[in-house]
XYZ file of C-alpha atoms in Angstrom:
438
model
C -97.548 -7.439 1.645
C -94.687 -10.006 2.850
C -91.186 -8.346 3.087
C -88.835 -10.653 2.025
C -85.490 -10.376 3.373
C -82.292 -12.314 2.326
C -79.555 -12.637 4.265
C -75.793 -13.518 2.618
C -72.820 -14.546 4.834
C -69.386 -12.212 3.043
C -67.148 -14.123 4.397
C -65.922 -16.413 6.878
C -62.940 -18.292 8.438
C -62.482 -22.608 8.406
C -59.689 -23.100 11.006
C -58.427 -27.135 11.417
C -55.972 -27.788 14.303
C -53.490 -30.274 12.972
C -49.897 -31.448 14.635
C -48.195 -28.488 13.326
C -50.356 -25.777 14.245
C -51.089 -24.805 10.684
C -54.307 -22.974 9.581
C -56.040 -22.537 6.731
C -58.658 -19.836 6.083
C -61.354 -19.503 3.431
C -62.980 -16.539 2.003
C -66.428 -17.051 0.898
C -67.267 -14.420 -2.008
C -71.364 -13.828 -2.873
C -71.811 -15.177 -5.851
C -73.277 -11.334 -7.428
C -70.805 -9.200 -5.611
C -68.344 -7.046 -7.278
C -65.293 -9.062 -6.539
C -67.359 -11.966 -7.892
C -67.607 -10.182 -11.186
C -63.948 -8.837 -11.596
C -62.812 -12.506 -11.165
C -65.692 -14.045 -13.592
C -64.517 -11.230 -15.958
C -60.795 -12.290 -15.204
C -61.287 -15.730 -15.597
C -63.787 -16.219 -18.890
C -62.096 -12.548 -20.579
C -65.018 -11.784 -21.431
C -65.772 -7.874 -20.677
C -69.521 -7.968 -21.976
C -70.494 -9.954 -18.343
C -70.526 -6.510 -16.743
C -73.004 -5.195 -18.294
C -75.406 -8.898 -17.689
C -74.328 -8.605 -14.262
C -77.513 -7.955 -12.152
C -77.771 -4.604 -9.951
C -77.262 -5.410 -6.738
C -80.604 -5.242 -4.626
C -82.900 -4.914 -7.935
C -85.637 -6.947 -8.548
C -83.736 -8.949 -11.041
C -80.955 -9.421 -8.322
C -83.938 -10.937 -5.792
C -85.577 -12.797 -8.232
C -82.285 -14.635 -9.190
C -81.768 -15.311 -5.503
C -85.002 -16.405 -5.107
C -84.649 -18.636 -8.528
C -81.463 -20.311 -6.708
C -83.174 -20.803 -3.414
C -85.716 -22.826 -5.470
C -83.279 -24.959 -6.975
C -81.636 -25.367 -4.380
C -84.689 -26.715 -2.481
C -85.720 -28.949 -4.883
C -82.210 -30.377 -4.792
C -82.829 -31.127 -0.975
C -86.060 -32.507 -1.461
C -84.474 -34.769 -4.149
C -81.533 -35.782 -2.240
C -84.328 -36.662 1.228
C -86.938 -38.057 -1.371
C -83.756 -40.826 -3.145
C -82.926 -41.227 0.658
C -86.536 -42.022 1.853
C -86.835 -44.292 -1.216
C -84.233 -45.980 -0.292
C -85.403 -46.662 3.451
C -89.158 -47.358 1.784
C -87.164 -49.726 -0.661
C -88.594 -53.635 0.263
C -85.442 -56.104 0.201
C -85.143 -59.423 -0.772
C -82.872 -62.625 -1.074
C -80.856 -62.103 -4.598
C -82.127 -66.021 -5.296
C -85.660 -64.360 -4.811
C -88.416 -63.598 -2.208
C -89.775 -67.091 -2.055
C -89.606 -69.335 1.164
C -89.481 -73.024 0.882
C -91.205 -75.736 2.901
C -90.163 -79.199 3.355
C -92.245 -81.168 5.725
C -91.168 -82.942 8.636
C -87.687 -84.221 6.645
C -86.515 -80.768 7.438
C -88.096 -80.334 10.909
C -91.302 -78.464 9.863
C -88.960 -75.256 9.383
C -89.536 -72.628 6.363
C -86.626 -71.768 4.556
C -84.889 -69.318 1.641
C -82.189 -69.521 -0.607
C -79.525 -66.879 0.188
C -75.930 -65.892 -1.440
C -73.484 -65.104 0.743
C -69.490 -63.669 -0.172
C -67.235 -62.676 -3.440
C -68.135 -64.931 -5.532
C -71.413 -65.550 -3.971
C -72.279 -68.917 -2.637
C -76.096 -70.150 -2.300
C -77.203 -71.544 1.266
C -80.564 -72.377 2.301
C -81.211 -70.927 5.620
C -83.783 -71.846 8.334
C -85.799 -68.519 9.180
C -86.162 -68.407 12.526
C -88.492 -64.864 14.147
C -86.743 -66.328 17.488
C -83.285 -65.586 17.365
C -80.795 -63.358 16.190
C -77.189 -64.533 14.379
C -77.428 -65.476 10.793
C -75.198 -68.688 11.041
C -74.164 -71.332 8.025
C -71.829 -74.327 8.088
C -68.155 -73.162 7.578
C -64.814 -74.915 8.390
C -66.692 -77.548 9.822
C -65.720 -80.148 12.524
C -69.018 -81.202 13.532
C -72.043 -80.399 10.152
C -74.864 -82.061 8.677
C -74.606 -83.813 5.874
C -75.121 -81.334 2.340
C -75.062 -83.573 -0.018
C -78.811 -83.464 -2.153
C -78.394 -87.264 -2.093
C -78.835 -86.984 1.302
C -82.065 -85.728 1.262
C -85.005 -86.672 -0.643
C -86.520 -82.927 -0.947
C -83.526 -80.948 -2.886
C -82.440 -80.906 -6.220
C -78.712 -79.313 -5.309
C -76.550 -79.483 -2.630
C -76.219 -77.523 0.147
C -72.903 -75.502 1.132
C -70.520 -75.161 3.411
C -68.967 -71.307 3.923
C -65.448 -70.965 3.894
C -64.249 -66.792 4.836
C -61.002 -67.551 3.340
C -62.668 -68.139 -0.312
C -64.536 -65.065 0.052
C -62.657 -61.706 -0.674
C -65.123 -59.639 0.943
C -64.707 -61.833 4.311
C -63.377 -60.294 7.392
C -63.132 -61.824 10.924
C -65.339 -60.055 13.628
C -62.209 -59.068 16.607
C -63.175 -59.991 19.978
C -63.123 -55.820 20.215
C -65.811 -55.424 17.945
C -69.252 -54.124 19.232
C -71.281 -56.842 18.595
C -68.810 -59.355 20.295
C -70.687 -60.732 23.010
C -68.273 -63.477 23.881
C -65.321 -60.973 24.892
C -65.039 -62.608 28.254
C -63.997 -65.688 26.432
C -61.315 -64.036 24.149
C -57.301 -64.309 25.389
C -57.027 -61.480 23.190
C -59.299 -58.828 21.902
C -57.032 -59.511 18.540
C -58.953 -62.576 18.131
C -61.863 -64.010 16.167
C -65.145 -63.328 17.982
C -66.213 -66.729 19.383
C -70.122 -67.252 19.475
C -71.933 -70.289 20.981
C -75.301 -70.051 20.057
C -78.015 -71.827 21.921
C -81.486 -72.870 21.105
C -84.736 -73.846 22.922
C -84.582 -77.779 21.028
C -82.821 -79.896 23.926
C -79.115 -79.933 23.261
C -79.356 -77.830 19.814
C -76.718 -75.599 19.325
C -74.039 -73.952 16.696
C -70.987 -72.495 17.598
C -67.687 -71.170 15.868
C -67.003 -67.810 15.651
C -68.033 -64.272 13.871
C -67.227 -62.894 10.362
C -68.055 -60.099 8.500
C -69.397 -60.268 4.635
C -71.719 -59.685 1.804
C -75.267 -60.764 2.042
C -76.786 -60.366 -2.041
C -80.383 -58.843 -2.053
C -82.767 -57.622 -5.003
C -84.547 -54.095 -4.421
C -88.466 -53.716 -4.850
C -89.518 -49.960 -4.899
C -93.088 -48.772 -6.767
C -90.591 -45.805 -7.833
C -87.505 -47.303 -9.261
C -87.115 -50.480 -11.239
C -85.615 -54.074 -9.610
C -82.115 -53.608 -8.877
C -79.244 -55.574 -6.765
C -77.434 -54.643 -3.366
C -75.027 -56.010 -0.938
C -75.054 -55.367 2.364
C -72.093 -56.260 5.178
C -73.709 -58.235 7.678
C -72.190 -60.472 10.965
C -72.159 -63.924 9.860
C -71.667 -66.959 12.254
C -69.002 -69.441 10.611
C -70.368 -72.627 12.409
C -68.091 -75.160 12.828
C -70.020 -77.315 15.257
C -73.726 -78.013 15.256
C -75.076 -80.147 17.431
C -79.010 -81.960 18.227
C -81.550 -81.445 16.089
C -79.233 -79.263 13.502
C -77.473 -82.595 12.746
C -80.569 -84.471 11.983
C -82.498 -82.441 9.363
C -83.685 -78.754 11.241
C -81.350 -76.044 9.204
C -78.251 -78.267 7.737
C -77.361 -75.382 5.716
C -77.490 -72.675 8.230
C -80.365 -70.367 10.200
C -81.259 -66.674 9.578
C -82.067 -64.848 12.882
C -84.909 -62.321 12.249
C -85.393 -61.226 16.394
C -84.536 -57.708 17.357
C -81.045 -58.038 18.532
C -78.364 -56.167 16.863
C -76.996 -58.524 15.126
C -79.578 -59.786 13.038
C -80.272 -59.135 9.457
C -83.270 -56.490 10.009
C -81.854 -54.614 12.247
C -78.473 -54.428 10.282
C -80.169 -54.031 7.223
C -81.475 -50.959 9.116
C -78.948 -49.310 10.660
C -77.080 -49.454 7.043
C -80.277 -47.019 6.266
C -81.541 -49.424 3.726
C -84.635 -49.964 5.270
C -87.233 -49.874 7.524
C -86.662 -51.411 10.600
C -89.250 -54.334 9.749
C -89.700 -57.817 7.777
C -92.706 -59.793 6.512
C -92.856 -63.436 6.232
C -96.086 -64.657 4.641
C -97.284 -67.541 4.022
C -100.710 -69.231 1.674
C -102.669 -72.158 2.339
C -100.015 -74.627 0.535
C -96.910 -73.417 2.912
C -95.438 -71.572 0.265
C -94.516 -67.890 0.800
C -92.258 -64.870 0.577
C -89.814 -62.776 2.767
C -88.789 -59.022 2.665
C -87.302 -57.062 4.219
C -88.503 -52.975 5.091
C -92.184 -54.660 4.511
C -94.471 -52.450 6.893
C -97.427 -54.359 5.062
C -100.764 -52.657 4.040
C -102.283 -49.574 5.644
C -105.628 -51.484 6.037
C -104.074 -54.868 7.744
C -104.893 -55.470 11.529
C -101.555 -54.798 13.903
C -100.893 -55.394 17.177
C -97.967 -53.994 19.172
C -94.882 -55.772 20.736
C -94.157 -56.034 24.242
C -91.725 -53.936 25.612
C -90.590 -57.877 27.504
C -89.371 -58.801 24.019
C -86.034 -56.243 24.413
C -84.551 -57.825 27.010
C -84.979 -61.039 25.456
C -84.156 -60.205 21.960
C -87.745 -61.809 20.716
C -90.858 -60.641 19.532
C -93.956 -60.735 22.037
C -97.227 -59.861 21.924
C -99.911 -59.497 24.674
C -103.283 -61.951 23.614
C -106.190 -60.787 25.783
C -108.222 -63.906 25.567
C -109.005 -67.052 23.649
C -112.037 -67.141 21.567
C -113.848 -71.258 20.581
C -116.671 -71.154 18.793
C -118.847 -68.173 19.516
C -118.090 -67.388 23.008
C -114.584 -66.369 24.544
C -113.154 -68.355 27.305
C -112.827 -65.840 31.000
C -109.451 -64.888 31.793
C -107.910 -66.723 29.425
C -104.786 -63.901 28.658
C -101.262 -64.117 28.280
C -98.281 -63.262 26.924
C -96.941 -65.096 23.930
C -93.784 -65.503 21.643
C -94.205 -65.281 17.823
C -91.717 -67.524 16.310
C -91.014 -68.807 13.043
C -88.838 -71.373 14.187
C -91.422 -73.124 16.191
C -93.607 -75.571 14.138
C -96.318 -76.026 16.457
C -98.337 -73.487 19.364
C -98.083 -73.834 22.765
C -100.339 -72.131 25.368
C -100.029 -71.723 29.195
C -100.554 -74.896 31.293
C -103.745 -72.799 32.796
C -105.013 -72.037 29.199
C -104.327 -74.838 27.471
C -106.430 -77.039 29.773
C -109.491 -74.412 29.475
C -109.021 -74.935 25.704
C -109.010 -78.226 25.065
C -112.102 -78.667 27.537
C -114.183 -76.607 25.497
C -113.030 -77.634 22.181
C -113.622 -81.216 23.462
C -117.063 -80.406 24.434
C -118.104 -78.519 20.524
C -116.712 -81.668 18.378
C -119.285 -83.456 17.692
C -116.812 -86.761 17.028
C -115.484 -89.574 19.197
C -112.265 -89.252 21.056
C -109.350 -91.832 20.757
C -106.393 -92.667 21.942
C -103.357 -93.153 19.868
C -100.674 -95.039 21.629
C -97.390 -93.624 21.508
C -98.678 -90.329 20.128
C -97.957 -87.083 21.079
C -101.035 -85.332 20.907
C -104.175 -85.949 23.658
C -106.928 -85.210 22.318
C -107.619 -87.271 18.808
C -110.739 -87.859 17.348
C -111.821 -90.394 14.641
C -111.902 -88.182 11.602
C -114.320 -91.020 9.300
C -117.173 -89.319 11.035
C -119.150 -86.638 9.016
C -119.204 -84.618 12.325
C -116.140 -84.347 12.836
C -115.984 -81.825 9.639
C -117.628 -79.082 11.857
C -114.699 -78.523 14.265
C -115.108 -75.200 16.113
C -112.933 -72.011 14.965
C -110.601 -70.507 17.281
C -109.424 -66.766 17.219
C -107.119 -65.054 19.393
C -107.829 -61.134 20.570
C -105.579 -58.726 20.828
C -105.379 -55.112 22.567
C -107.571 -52.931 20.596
C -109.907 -55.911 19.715
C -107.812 -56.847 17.109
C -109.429 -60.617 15.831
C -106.821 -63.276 14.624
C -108.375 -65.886 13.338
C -106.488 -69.219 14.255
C -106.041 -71.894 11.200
C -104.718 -75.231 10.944
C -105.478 -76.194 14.353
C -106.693 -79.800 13.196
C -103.433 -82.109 12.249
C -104.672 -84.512 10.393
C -102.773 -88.083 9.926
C -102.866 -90.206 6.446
C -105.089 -93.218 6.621
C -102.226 -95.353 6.045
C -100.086 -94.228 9.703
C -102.207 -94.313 12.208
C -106.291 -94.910 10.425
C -108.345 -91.790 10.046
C -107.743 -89.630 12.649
C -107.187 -85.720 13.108
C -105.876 -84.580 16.134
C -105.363 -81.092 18.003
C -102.464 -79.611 17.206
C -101.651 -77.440 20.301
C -99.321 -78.129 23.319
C -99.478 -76.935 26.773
C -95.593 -75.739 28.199
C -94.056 -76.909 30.551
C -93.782 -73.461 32.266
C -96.372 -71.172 32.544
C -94.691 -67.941 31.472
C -95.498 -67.552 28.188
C -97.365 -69.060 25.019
C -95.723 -69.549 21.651
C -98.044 -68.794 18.766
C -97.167 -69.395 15.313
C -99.089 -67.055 13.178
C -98.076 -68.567 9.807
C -101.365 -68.698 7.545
């Protein structure tokens, strides 16, 4: 037999300090005492409670204990079951969780529509694994053109933020924690300056930090679609230059890395969800976003690299490089997964062990395009040249990846009928890039 035992605090004593010295004191009465039931009595005037009033210690004074306790459980387990839904909860863009590929006009990049502010205004953001700050054009002095005229791929133009129109704006202080350009400030009263650097040759945006609403949709197998707003550190770029003034991101980039200040991890800290995203894509380029995704039980994972914190970035360790049915010897190395990165590039080491062997299993002759950036071309008229070798990547655990799209193949009418391979050796041999898109 279990002895239950219940034990009830009497009373107790709340004492604030406070300029003054004052204290206050509060006397907690149990809820079946005797003073409890002079003041229900007191209060309702009605005498008849005393004799409803349950003996104290009797089996119906336990049971409705133990009947509270229940509740009282159930409440918690509620109250931790709404707040695990809502960390479970996937996110989305409010404009939906589709991304948006334009070809080579915008630089190869996948993007999503966003709304950003009170009202909201629409932006179509680069999404980018490889960095951090969630920037758009704002107040600009140096932009991209956003007119859709400009551009033979959108049907609306693009926009330009402006914190002042926005009444849930508010400037980042250079004393704010995620400030990482105080040593710049005159002032810690002043705007947060950020100059923002990328790994395109002169690419940059710079301006400085604000704080507003980013609009999202709520997916949840437990509770029906639903909107939220989350505060997030915006960059208000005022000056763009390279690349993002010739097509790549002229409305703005969405940092996904692992820094602080990016929208996952904010999203996260807020205790909305997960700490995690999913970008997908199918066979056509098309695909989807959310945020909190942790993806299926069943898929194959591999871990990051513990490298990737100091840098902000995700890496992963590949343990060797697999062509055709054999895997090339110490072929290993650490690589960068970005989304911001159109193409994969291997160590100088690897890349030549590669492209020997995948030279050697195409059973088509190699050209030479002049002027062309890739090496190793072959004249893609040629029935053999269907039966190109596949390529997967291993990870720790033997975890297979099987590598797609690694033929780029040019339209008869640019260069003839050719199809070429579309990886890159780096110029460095510290790490790869891989793009694991399909």
């Amino acid at each position: 037999m279990v002895n239950l035992v219940a034990i009830c605090m009497l009373f107790g004593c709340i004492l604030l300090d406070g300029s003054d010295a004052v204290s206050f004191s509060s006397k907690l009465v149990h809820r079946f005492s005797d003073e409890a039931k002079e003041r229900w009595i007191s209060k309702s005037g009605n005498v008849s409670v005393a004799d409803s009033w349950p003996k104290k210690n009797s089996v119906e004074y336990l049971e409705l204990l133990l009947s509270n306790d229940w509740k009282r459980q159930k409440t918690r387990v509620k109250l931790q079951s709404n707040n695990n839904s809502s960390r479970n909860q996937l996110l989305f863009p409010s404009e939906g969780s589709q991304t948006h590929f334009f070809g080579n006009q915008f630089y190869w990049l996948h993007y999503t529509w966003i709304d950003i502010g009170t009202p909201n205004v629409s932006f179509l953001v680069a999404l980018d694994a490889g960095s951090n700050l969630l920037w758009v054009p704002c107040q600009c002095i140096q932009c991209a053109p956003l007119s859709a005229s400009y551009y033979t791929s959108l049907d609306r133009n693009l926009s330009e933020y402006d914190p002042s129109s926005s009444s849930s704006s508010k400037n980042v202080s250079c004393s704010h924690p995620l400030c990482k350009s105080r040593s710049s400030c005159k002032s810690l009263k002043d705007p947060c300056p950020y100059i923002a650097d990328y790994s395109t040759e002169d690419t940059s945006s710079s301006g400085y930090l604000v704080d507003d609403i980013l609009h999202l949709a709520s997916f949840s197998k437990h509770a029906p679609q639903s909107s939220v707003q989350s505060s997030v550190i915006i960059g208000c770029g005022r000056k763009q230059t390279g690349s993002y003034l010739d097509g790549a991101a002229p409305d703005g980039v969405m940092g996904l890395g692992l820094g602080d200040v990016s929208v996952p991890s904010l999203l996260a800290k807020a205790g909305l969800i997960q700490n995690s995203f999913s970008i997908c894509f199918d066979e056509n380029d098309s695909g989807s976003v959310f945020f909190g995704d942790q993806g299926p039980a069943t898929q194959q994972s591999t871990s990051f690299l513990p490298i990737g914190e100091k840098y902000d970035a995700y890496f992963v360790g590949v343990e060797s490089y697999c062509i055709g049915n054999s895997c090339l010897t110490q072929s290993g190395f650490q690589a960068l997964v970005d989304s911001g990165a159109s193409f994969t590039f291997l160590p100088t080491e690897i890349y030549a062990e590669v492209v020997v062997k995948f030279d050697k299993l195409v059973s088509s002759k190699r050209i030479s395009l002049q002027g062309n950036s890739w090496k190793y071309c072959y004249n893609a008229s040629s029935e053999e040249m269907l039966k190109v070798p596949d390529m997967r990547l291993i990870f720790s655990k033997n975890q297979s990846f099987v590598v797609r799209n690694h033929i780029f193949s040019f339209p008869e009418n640019e260069v003839g009928d050719h199809a070429c391979f579309s990886y890159f050796t780096l110029e460095y041999n510290f790490t790869g890039i891989l793009i694991l898109q399909k």
